[in-house]
XYZ file of N, CA and C in Angstrom:
720
model
N -6.076 -49.021 32.743
C -6.313 -47.932 31.719
C -5.765 -46.525 32.170
N -6.248 -46.193 33.534
C -5.842 -44.698 34.041
C -4.486 -44.814 33.781
N -3.736 -45.561 34.432
C -2.111 -45.793 34.443
C -1.703 -45.485 33.239
N -2.031 -46.079 32.322
C -1.640 -46.175 30.718
C -1.810 -44.493 30.175
N -3.238 -44.159 30.535
C -3.206 -42.497 30.271
C -2.161 -41.484 30.908
N -2.082 -41.937 32.306
C -1.100 -41.198 33.011
C 0.365 -41.390 32.360
N 0.762 -42.309 31.879
C 2.048 -42.522 31.303
C 2.148 -41.857 30.001
N 0.994 -41.696 29.323
C 1.169 -40.986 27.951
C 1.002 -39.685 28.307
N 0.469 -39.162 29.184
C 0.269 -37.530 29.542
C 1.703 -37.347 30.036
N 2.423 -37.973 30.950
C 3.596 -37.748 31.424
C 4.679 -37.454 30.121
N 4.812 -38.423 29.260
C 5.773 -38.360 28.206
C 5.413 -37.225 27.223
N 4.033 -36.794 27.272
C 3.566 -35.590 26.448
C 4.291 -34.281 27.283
N 3.937 -34.240 28.413
C 4.633 -33.043 29.188
C 5.937 -32.960 29.205
N 6.726 -34.217 29.191
C 8.156 -34.132 29.000
C 8.596 -33.379 27.731
N 7.988 -33.852 26.530
C 8.266 -33.477 25.159
C 7.895 -31.811 25.055
N 6.736 -31.415 25.679
C 6.491 -30.137 25.759
C 7.259 -29.229 26.634
N 8.007 -29.977 27.511
C 8.844 -29.186 28.348
C 10.082 -28.905 28.034
N 10.673 -29.667 26.892
C 12.020 -29.285 26.495
C 12.418 -28.002 26.115
N 11.512 -27.485 25.115
C 11.705 -26.063 24.876
C 11.769 -25.054 26.329
N 10.911 -25.233 27.042
C 10.937 -24.607 28.423
C 12.161 -24.710 28.936
N 12.808 -25.945 29.074
C 13.888 -26.244 29.851
C 15.157 -25.363 29.071
N 15.135 -25.521 27.954
C 16.456 -24.823 27.220
C 16.197 -23.291 27.539
N 15.157 -22.648 27.507
C 14.846 -21.233 27.683
C 15.295 -21.039 29.178
N 14.732 -21.910 30.210
C 15.183 -21.755 31.547
C 16.725 -21.899 31.814
N 17.323 -22.679 31.226
C 18.865 -22.775 31.517
C 19.363 -21.654 31.067
N 19.081 -20.799 29.915
C 19.726 -19.887 29.351
C 19.615 -18.641 30.599
N 18.266 -18.535 30.901
C 18.050 -17.425 31.979
C 18.639 -17.796 33.253
N 18.618 -19.035 33.698
C 19.153 -19.451 34.929
C 20.561 -19.190 35.045
N 21.363 -19.300 34.098
C 22.596 -19.302 33.951
C 23.193 -17.929 34.302
N 22.488 -16.827 33.673
C 22.384 -15.413 34.235
C 22.157 -15.263 35.526
N 21.215 -15.979 36.169
C 20.766 -15.740 37.555
C 21.920 -16.297 38.207
N 22.361 -17.527 38.175
C 23.652 -17.902 38.801
C 24.769 -17.144 38.929
N 25.032 -16.383 37.863
C 26.123 -15.210 37.955
C 25.737 -14.338 38.903
N 24.535 -13.745 38.893
C 24.056 -12.835 39.473
C 24.313 -13.093 41.009
N 23.804 -14.540 41.341
C 23.814 -14.898 42.641
C 25.236 -14.904 43.060
N 26.158 -15.309 42.163
C 27.620 -15.377 42.541
C 28.141 -14.122 42.969
N 27.740 -12.986 42.351
C 28.092 -11.733 42.563
C 27.518 -10.973 43.811
N 26.344 -11.656 44.071
C 25.814 -11.270 45.428
C 26.305 -11.863 46.644
N 27.180 -13.018 46.317
C 27.886 -13.545 47.743
C 27.381 -14.912 47.771
N 26.386 -15.475 46.822
C 26.152 -16.873 47.294
C 26.889 -17.776 46.595
N 26.945 -18.970 47.189
C 27.786 -19.959 46.472
C 26.849 -20.942 45.711
N 27.478 -21.849 44.922
C 26.835 -22.682 43.853
C 25.497 -23.579 44.582
N 25.860 -24.123 45.847
C 24.745 -25.048 46.534
C 23.745 -24.096 47.008
N 24.039 -22.851 47.410
C 22.918 -21.903 48.158
C 22.015 -21.422 46.890
N 22.742 -20.966 45.803
C 21.826 -20.485 44.622
C 20.943 -21.684 43.834
N 21.504 -22.831 43.635
C 20.974 -23.804 43.259
C 19.644 -24.460 44.011
N 19.822 -24.359 45.364
C 18.987 -24.884 46.296
C 17.747 -23.763 46.210
N 18.160 -22.525 46.141
C 17.149 -21.397 45.939
C 16.281 -21.545 44.920
N 16.970 -22.008 43.621
C 16.117 -22.067 42.629
C 15.233 -23.483 42.572
N 15.882 -24.384 43.194
C 15.020 -25.510 43.432
C 13.724 -25.318 44.011
N 13.688 -24.503 45.198
C 12.630 -24.384 46.162
C 11.615 -23.306 45.592
N 12.251 -22.306 44.903
C 11.422 -21.218 44.467
C 10.929 -21.236 42.925
N 11.621 -21.513 42.043
C 11.293 -21.925 40.737
C 10.411 -20.654 40.260
N 11.095 -19.500 40.419
C 10.427 -18.283 39.904
C 11.483 -17.290 39.467
N 11.555 -16.879 38.346
C 12.755 -15.956 37.736
C 12.624 -14.674 38.353
N 11.655 -13.983 38.278
C 11.305 -12.486 38.601
C 11.538 -12.469 40.267
N 11.135 -13.613 41.032
C 11.180 -13.375 42.457
C 12.554 -13.789 42.810
N 13.151 -14.746 42.036
C 14.503 -14.894 42.477
C 15.638 -13.736 42.034
N 15.287 -13.252 40.917
C 16.232 -12.135 40.469
C 15.955 -10.838 41.749
N 14.926 -10.635 42.064
C 14.723 -9.723 42.980
C 15.348 -10.039 44.425
N 15.061 -11.164 44.777
C 15.577 -11.591 46.075
C 17.168 -11.540 46.100
N 17.774 -11.861 45.020
C 19.203 -12.124 44.825
C 19.724 -10.447 45.033
N 18.980 -9.847 44.275
C 19.450 -8.499 44.138
C 19.546 -7.976 45.677
N 18.487 -8.167 46.408
C 18.287 -7.607 47.533
C 19.255 -8.196 48.639
N 19.841 -9.334 48.337
C 20.601 -10.022 49.078
C 21.895 -9.119 48.812
N 22.312 -8.980 47.807
C 23.427 -8.251 47.318
C 23.390 -6.801 47.826
N 22.406 -6.149 48.070
C 22.479 -4.811 48.670
C 22.043 -4.782 50.132
N 22.283 -6.109 50.722
C 22.018 -6.011 52.013
C 20.696 -5.713 52.677
N 19.644 -5.898 51.888
C 18.265 -5.731 52.580
C 18.039 -6.813 53.501
N 16.792 -6.280 54.306
C 16.384 -7.310 55.383
C 15.458 -8.291 55.077
N 15.355 -9.487 55.965
C 14.573 -10.791 55.854
C 13.335 -10.277 55.347
N 12.761 -9.451 56.251
C 11.201 -9.159 55.827
C 10.984 -8.490 54.686
N 11.899 -7.733 54.203
C 11.889 -7.022 52.827
C 11.834 -7.942 51.735
N 12.685 -8.935 51.817
C 12.936 -9.939 50.787
C 11.688 -10.954 50.748
N 11.154 -11.135 51.876
C 9.987 -12.016 51.859
C 8.842 -11.375 51.331
N 8.481 -10.138 51.763
C 7.478 -9.359 51.241
C 7.423 -9.031 49.903
N 8.615 -8.843 49.417
C 8.924 -8.539 48.075
C 8.647 -9.804 47.146
N 9.266 -10.837 47.614
C 9.059 -12.102 46.854
C 7.691 -12.537 46.755
N 6.853 -12.356 47.837
C 5.470 -12.856 47.786
C 4.584 -11.803 46.962
N 5.017 -10.626 46.815
C 4.358 -9.693 46.051
C 4.516 -9.826 44.634
N 5.769 -10.136 44.367
C 6.100 -10.463 42.950
C 5.458 -11.685 42.459
N 5.367 -12.762 43.309
C 4.980 -14.173 42.999
C 3.412 -14.220 43.141
N 2.780 -13.186 43.441
C 1.326 -13.299 43.760
C 0.413 -13.747 42.541
N 1.124 -13.483 41.434
C 0.301 -13.841 40.124
C -0.012 -15.319 40.152
N 1.015 -16.035 40.841
C 0.783 -17.621 40.855
C -0.640 -18.006 41.383
N -1.114 -17.078 42.363
C -2.437 -17.504 43.024
C -3.513 -17.491 41.917
N -3.610 -16.804 41.044
C -4.519 -16.798 39.965
C -4.222 -17.772 39.092
N -2.875 -18.016 38.765
C -2.705 -19.117 37.713
C -3.176 -20.593 38.477
N -2.930 -20.563 39.894
C -3.360 -21.863 40.443
C -4.774 -21.881 40.536
N -5.620 -20.885 40.751
C -6.934 -21.029 40.492
C -7.514 -21.512 39.501
N -6.931 -20.961 38.336
C -7.336 -21.385 36.889
C -6.953 -22.722 36.604
N -5.934 -23.318 37.245
C -5.539 -24.624 37.078
C -6.494 -25.587 37.894
N -6.953 -25.141 38.911
C -7.843 -25.995 39.816
C -9.038 -26.206 39.007
N -9.505 -25.575 38.263
C -10.804 -25.416 37.355
C -10.328 -26.474 36.146
N -9.260 -26.809 35.843
C -8.740 -27.132 34.610
C -8.601 -28.807 34.807
N -8.069 -28.919 36.054
C -7.475 -30.472 36.399
C -8.536 -31.537 36.559
N -8.343 -32.826 36.171
C -9.441 -33.718 36.228
C -10.001 -33.632 37.715
N -11.383 -33.758 37.566
C -12.000 -33.554 38.994
C -11.835 -34.753 39.865
N -11.588 -36.071 39.444
C -11.601 -37.234 39.927
C -9.991 -37.369 40.780
N -9.096 -36.195 40.618
C -7.852 -36.284 41.209
C -7.950 -35.834 42.406
N -7.015 -36.500 43.375
C -7.189 -36.140 44.810
C -6.308 -35.001 45.044
N -6.512 -34.344 46.305
C -6.146 -33.119 46.545
C -4.510 -33.113 46.805
N -4.074 -34.308 46.961
C -2.443 -34.431 46.902
C -1.900 -33.997 45.621
N -2.493 -34.533 44.499
C -1.951 -34.404 43.241
C -2.234 -32.653 43.123
N -3.013 -31.989 43.693
C -3.122 -30.646 43.240
C -2.056 -29.829 44.042
N -1.719 -30.552 45.219
C -0.576 -30.064 46.056
C 0.799 -30.281 45.299
N 1.028 -31.159 44.556
C 2.238 -31.546 43.842
C 2.320 -30.818 42.760
N 1.101 -30.413 42.124
C 1.118 -29.505 40.802
C 1.349 -27.989 41.173
N 1.349 -27.889 42.478
C 1.424 -26.271 42.768
C 2.771 -26.022 42.617
N 3.761 -27.020 43.104
C 5.220 -26.673 42.709
C 5.807 -26.322 41.438
N 5.022 -26.490 40.470
C 5.388 -26.255 39.100
C 4.452 -25.283 38.227
N 3.731 -24.490 39.168
C 3.067 -23.406 38.521
C 4.153 -22.320 38.287
N 4.539 -22.313 36.843
C 5.135 -21.110 36.485
C 4.544 -20.599 35.188
N 4.860 -19.315 34.756
C 4.264 -18.839 33.541
C 4.157 -19.753 32.310
N 5.378 -20.345 31.931
C 5.483 -20.993 31.000
C 4.920 -22.634 31.075
N 4.989 -23.168 32.231
C 4.037 -24.647 32.294
C 2.749 -24.120 32.526
N 2.399 -23.271 33.063
C 0.864 -22.937 33.173
C 0.427 -22.523 31.659
N 1.238 -21.995 30.826
C 0.898 -21.782 29.493
C 0.427 -22.947 28.863
N 1.407 -23.884 28.862
C 1.263 -25.144 28.115
C 0.168 -26.282 28.601
N 0.063 -26.038 30.082
C -0.966 -26.953 30.618
C -2.527 -26.430 30.317
N -2.695 -25.048 30.199
C -4.087 -24.549 30.147
C -4.347 -24.532 28.539
N -3.587 -25.080 27.614
C -3.853 -25.146 26.231
C -4.126 -26.497 26.075
N -3.988 -27.553 27.000
C -4.040 -28.912 26.773
C -5.636 -29.150 26.436
N -6.110 -29.833 25.345
C -7.587 -30.020 25.086
C -8.131 -30.723 26.218
N -9.425 -30.527 26.662
C -10.179 -30.959 27.737
C -9.591 -30.848 29.189
N -9.890 -31.826 30.238
C -9.231 -31.730 31.557
C -7.705 -31.650 31.427
N -7.105 -31.574 32.227
C -5.690 -31.651 32.461
C -5.606 -32.887 33.349
N -4.664 -33.686 32.837
C -4.285 -34.869 33.638
C -2.892 -34.385 34.478
N -2.857 -34.318 35.818
C -1.786 -33.932 36.494
C -0.353 -34.631 36.020
N -0.335 -35.585 35.659
C 0.921 -36.172 35.232
C 1.300 -35.586 33.734
N 0.589 -34.791 33.099
C 1.368 -33.850 32.071
C 2.057 -32.834 32.703
N 1.594 -32.241 33.807
C 2.272 -31.032 34.188
C 3.530 -31.712 34.967
N 3.288 -33.033 35.665
C 4.803 -33.883 36.208
C 5.713 -33.833 35.268
N 5.446 -34.128 33.981
C 6.142 -34.520 32.932
C 6.955 -33.366 32.640
N 6.037 -32.174 32.310
C 7.009 -30.834 31.905
C 7.708 -30.537 33.108
N 7.452 -30.473 34.116
C 8.129 -29.843 35.339
C 9.590 -30.912 35.499
N 9.379 -32.098 35.218
C 10.520 -33.157 35.429
C 11.707 -32.680 34.421
N 11.434 -32.151 33.409
C 12.298 -31.580 32.445
C 12.848 -30.085 32.800
N 11.678 -29.247 32.906
C 12.076 -27.905 33.018
C 12.780 -27.495 34.230
N 12.197 -28.073 35.310
C 12.771 -27.648 36.651
C 14.168 -27.938 36.593
N 14.849 -29.196 36.346
C 16.215 -29.637 36.358
C 17.000 -28.395 35.495
N 16.337 -28.030 34.239
C 16.952 -26.970 33.464
C 17.164 -25.803 34.248
N 16.275 -25.339 34.898
C 16.408 -24.119 35.725
C 17.419 -24.313 36.888
N 17.577 -25.397 37.806
C 18.252 -25.452 38.606
C 19.919 -25.874 38.169
N 20.066 -26.547 37.184
C 21.383 -26.725 36.681
C 21.976 -25.663 35.944
N 21.103 -24.844 35.209
C 21.659 -23.472 34.771
C 22.073 -22.570 35.789
N 21.328 -22.469 37.050
C 21.632 -21.669 38.197
C 23.196 -22.083 38.601
N 23.069 -23.447 39.064
C 24.405 -23.975 39.414
C 25.492 -23.692 38.616
N 25.466 -24.073 37.361
C 26.686 -23.862 36.441
C 26.892 -22.217 36.247
N 26.028 -21.516 36.249
C 26.058 -19.907 36.212
C 26.898 -19.416 37.502
N 26.551 -19.964 38.490
C 27.316 -19.492 39.731
C 28.773 -19.914 39.845
N 28.837 -21.309 39.417
C 30.351 -21.936 39.218
C 31.239 -20.933 38.351
N 30.552 -20.968 37.105
C 31.378 -20.355 35.926
C 31.604 -18.846 36.486
N 30.639 -18.069 37.059
C 30.929 -16.807 37.572
C 32.047 -16.739 38.478
N 32.376 -17.656 39.160
C 33.267 -17.544 40.329
C 34.747 -17.459 39.523
N 34.706 -18.193 38.230
C 36.164 -18.318 37.811
C 36.587 -17.277 36.528
N 35.317 -16.558 36.251
C 35.544 -15.540 35.185
C 36.106 -14.328 35.671
N 37.045 -13.951 34.888
C 37.687 -12.419 35.228
C 36.579 -11.432 35.428
N 37.021 -10.303 36.342
C 36.052 -9.351 36.687
C 35.488 -8.564 35.624
N 36.131 -8.205 34.466
C 35.756 -7.642 33.222
C 34.812 -8.433 32.444
N 35.029 -9.678 32.175
C 33.901 -10.543 31.665
C 32.622 -10.643 32.562
N 32.960 -10.728 33.682
C 31.600 -10.707 34.544
C 30.655 -9.660 34.337
N 31.337 -8.405 34.360
C 30.527 -7.326 34.365
C 29.864 -7.385 33.056
N 30.598 -7.538 31.940
C 30.025 -7.734 30.400
C 28.769 -8.670 30.578
N 29.056 -9.783 31.272
C 27.992 -10.774 30.996
C 26.582 -10.207 32.140
N 26.883 -9.381 32.997
C 25.765 -8.732 33.888
C 24.586 -8.156 32.825
N 25.272 -7.607 31.899
C 24.245 -6.998 30.915
C 23.096 -7.695 30.330
N 23.507 -9.056 30.407
C 22.313 -10.110 30.146
C 21.235 -10.103 30.748
N 21.295 -9.385 32.138
C 20.022 -9.303 32.932
C 19.260 -8.137 32.502
N 19.529 -7.091 31.981
C 18.844 -6.247 31.428
C 18.068 -6.651 30.205
N 18.872 -7.580 29.477
C 18.267 -7.937 28.156
C 17.263 -8.980 28.529
N 17.386 -9.737 29.588
C 16.378 -10.605 29.935
C 14.924 -9.743 30.422
N 15.194 -8.738 30.926
C 14.037 -7.951 31.564
C 13.363 -6.995 30.311
N 14.222 -6.768 29.414
C 13.700 -6.197 28.147
C 12.817 -7.114 27.532
N 13.333 -8.377 27.143
C 12.583 -9.524 26.610
C 11.398 -9.877 27.300
N 11.155 -9.631 28.372
C 9.886 -9.740 29.169
C 8.985 -8.785 29.222
N 9.520 -7.532 29.207
C 8.422 -6.270 29.283
C 8.261 -5.826 27.542
N 9.226 -5.909 26.730
C 8.789 -5.247 25.410
C 7.784 -6.006 24.602
N 7.587 -7.021 24.289
C 6.539 -7.892 23.650
C 5.106 -7.606 24.165
N 4.987 -7.377 25.397
C 3.435 -7.276 25.851
C 3.332 -5.584 25.908
N 4.524 -4.919 26.078
C 4.313 -3.303 25.878
C 3.994 -2.830 24.344
N 4.410 -3.597 23.492
C 4.066 -3.348 22.159
C 2.814 -3.630 21.827
N 2.172 -4.556 22.313
C 0.877 -5.082 22.062
C -0.152 -4.142 22.777
N 0.116 -3.723 23.828
C -0.983 -3.137 24.813
C -0.360 -1.716 25.306
N -0.987 -0.655 24.752
C -0.394 0.685 25.168
C -0.590 0.914 26.949
N -1.604 0.378 27.390
C -1.732 0.643 28.696
C -0.365 -0.006 29.743
N -0.115 -1.120 29.105
C 1.139 -1.905 29.695
C 2.498 -1.028 29.518
N 2.619 -0.364 28.077
C 3.598 0.366 27.809
C 3.551 1.597 28.556
N 2.435 2.121 28.992
C 2.235 3.535 29.865
C 2.795 2.852 31.429
N 2.288 1.722 31.743
C 2.590 1.480 32.969
C 4.165 1.214 33.191
N 4.770 0.842 32.191
C 6.252 0.302 32.262
C 6.893 1.975 32.278
N 6.657 2.635 31.565
C 7.224 4.225 31.552
C 6.941 4.813 32.722
N 5.744 4.928 33.437
C 5.350 5.467 34.711
C 6.271 4.768 35.779
N 6.501 3.457 35.791
C 7.113 2.720 36.922
C 8.689 3.097 36.824
N 9.354 3.294 35.766
C 10.571 3.779 35.350
C 10.760 5.282 36.021
N 9.874 5.947 35.551
C 9.865 7.552 36.128
C 9.741 7.490 37.480
N 8.668 6.947 38.125
C 8.556 6.923 39.308
C 9.948 6.353 40.430
N 10.438 5.329 39.862
C 11.694 4.638 40.473
C 12.780 5.676 40.319
N 12.843 6.518 39.144
C 13.998 7.452 39.107
C 13.676 8.618 40.080
N 12.221 8.944 40.278
C 12.078 10.047 41.287
C 12.248 9.414 42.668
N 12.141 8.222 42.892
C 12.736 7.622 44.328
C 14.063 7.835 44.478
N 14.961 7.874 43.412
C 16.272 7.975 43.535
C 16.872 9.360 43.651
N 15.859 10.329 43.221
C 16.323 11.967 43.078
C 15.971 12.594 44.240
N 14.842 12.178 44.994
C 14.193 13.094 46.122
C 15.019 12.567 47.495
N 15.612 13.291 48.231
C 16.289 12.789 49.400
C 15.503 11.923 50.356
N 14.300 12.360 50.690
C 13.482 11.524 51.583
C 13.113 10.261 51.061
N 12.713 10.261 49.850
C 12.389 8.968 49.292
C 13.538 8.055 49.045
N 14.735 8.686 48.891
C 16.373 7.965 48.255
C 16.596 7.137 49.532
N 16.169 7.561 50.813
C 16.458 6.931 52.075
C 15.679 5.573 52.358
N 14.603 5.563 51.642
C 13.808 4.173 51.743
C 14.582 3.198 51.012
N 14.649 2.088 51.797
C 15.539 0.877 51.313
C 14.988 0.440 50.003
N 15.889 -0.166 49.205
C 15.357 -0.680 47.884
C 14.515 -1.704 47.779
N 14.388 -2.525 48.971
C 13.375 -3.500 48.937
C 11.993 -2.969 49.238
N 11.890 -1.995 50.040
C 10.708 -1.366 50.170
C 10.164 -0.648 48.967
N 11.095 0.054 48.467
C 10.772 0.646 47.135
C 10.107 -0.079 46.176
N 10.682 -1.316 45.952
C 10.104 -2.166 45.099
C 8.659 -2.604 45.625
N 8.458 -2.882 46.826
C 7.212 -3.104 47.249
C 6.295 -2.195 47.109
N 6.651 -0.914 47.415
C 5.694 0.369 47.333
C 5.361 0.363 45.772
N 6.374 0.443 44.771
C 6.128 0.789 43.580
C 5.099 -0.287 43.046
N 5.528 -1.831 43.246
C 4.710 -2.930 42.832
C 3.296 -2.674 43.021
N 2.977 -2.646 44.333
C 1.667 -2.466 44.960
C 0.873 -1.069 44.634
N 1.360 0.107 44.742
C 0.624 1.152 44.315
C 0.417 1.349 42.626
N 1.343 1.114 41.921
C 1.255 1.183 40.514
C 0.287 -0.061 39.886
N 0.355 -1.086 40.249
C -0.317 -2.277 39.645
C -1.780 -1.858 40.244
N -1.930 -1.459 41.491
C -3.283 -1.304 41.898
C -3.929 -0.008 41.280
N -3.274 1.130 41.006
C -3.610 2.122 40.187
C -4.125 1.600 38.817
N -3.307 0.919 38.237
C -3.630 0.454 36.899
C -4.779 -0.343 36.756
N -4.908 -1.147 37.660
C -6.177 -2.058 37.937
C -7.347 -1.242 38.010
N -7.636 -0.295 38.738
C -8.313 0.499 39.064
C -8.810 1.259 37.840
N -7.978 1.913 37.261
C -8.125 2.823 36.471
C -8.338 2.207 34.782
N -7.685 1.054 34.635
C -7.962 0.396 33.396
C -8.359 -1.230 33.751
N -9.343 -1.665 34.236
C -9.468 -2.896 34.651
C -9.784 -3.744 33.275
N -9.276 -5.078 33.308
C -9.274 -5.920 32.259
C -10.709 -6.443 32.040
N -11.338 -6.199 30.836
C -12.590 -6.593 30.700
C -12.558 -8.057 30.090
N -13.019 -8.876 30.819
C -13.004 -10.558 30.818
C -14.325 -10.892 30.027
N -14.033 -11.828 29.049
C -15.468 -12.397 28.332
C -16.002 -13.250 29.241
N -17.550 -12.906 29.110
C -18.459 -13.665 29.990
C -18.828 -15.030 29.213
N -18.588 -16.133 29.705
C -18.877 -17.426 29.109
C -20.106 -17.967 29.842
N -20.962 -18.456 28.770
C -22.210 -18.979 29.439
C -21.978 -20.073 30.112
N -22.516 -20.528 31.208
C -22.268 -21.709 32.308
C -23.106 -22.840 31.595
């Protein structure tokens, strides 16, 4: 009976993962082009996508590779950017079926992305790990294949076309930032402040000498910490 439920949950996850895979493919294609411009080949970029499975972290890491940043800078930046997945994993640990082994939780941690986390948390009742396996089995290949093809295509496209397509990166970031900023004035203010301080770092001589990697780390930690202290999120108190 349990195996039958696992099978049903797996196919439900696959079904719900199809739209995510399509979105991942489009973004990963741009990521692949960026990776090619940074000097990575198709194998390196697709392997990175398969191991990390995190858009913002990968874009940051690839940008730092292209700018010649150090290894420690890339590691710290990626950890800071991806730190939100710790909170998502904590929430999922309370959602997953209690009779599931620790090994299932380890496997589930691979596919904790914003989108897969979103659909997993909306599943009624407790979460069957096979639902997330199903979603990941569709979404992860979409991300990896998109990265691979983007890198390959980027290698053969003329330089003017490559430059034009690189604008898509800024479009992706706008698509990520604008919707929540329109709904929340605090988020909008944080975005504007982040842009202003970043510009300040490029204008003041002493600050300008700080590498781009550590600039990202400093701005991310300081501004997000200040926003959390000044404007804490009020969570609903649920009766236990």
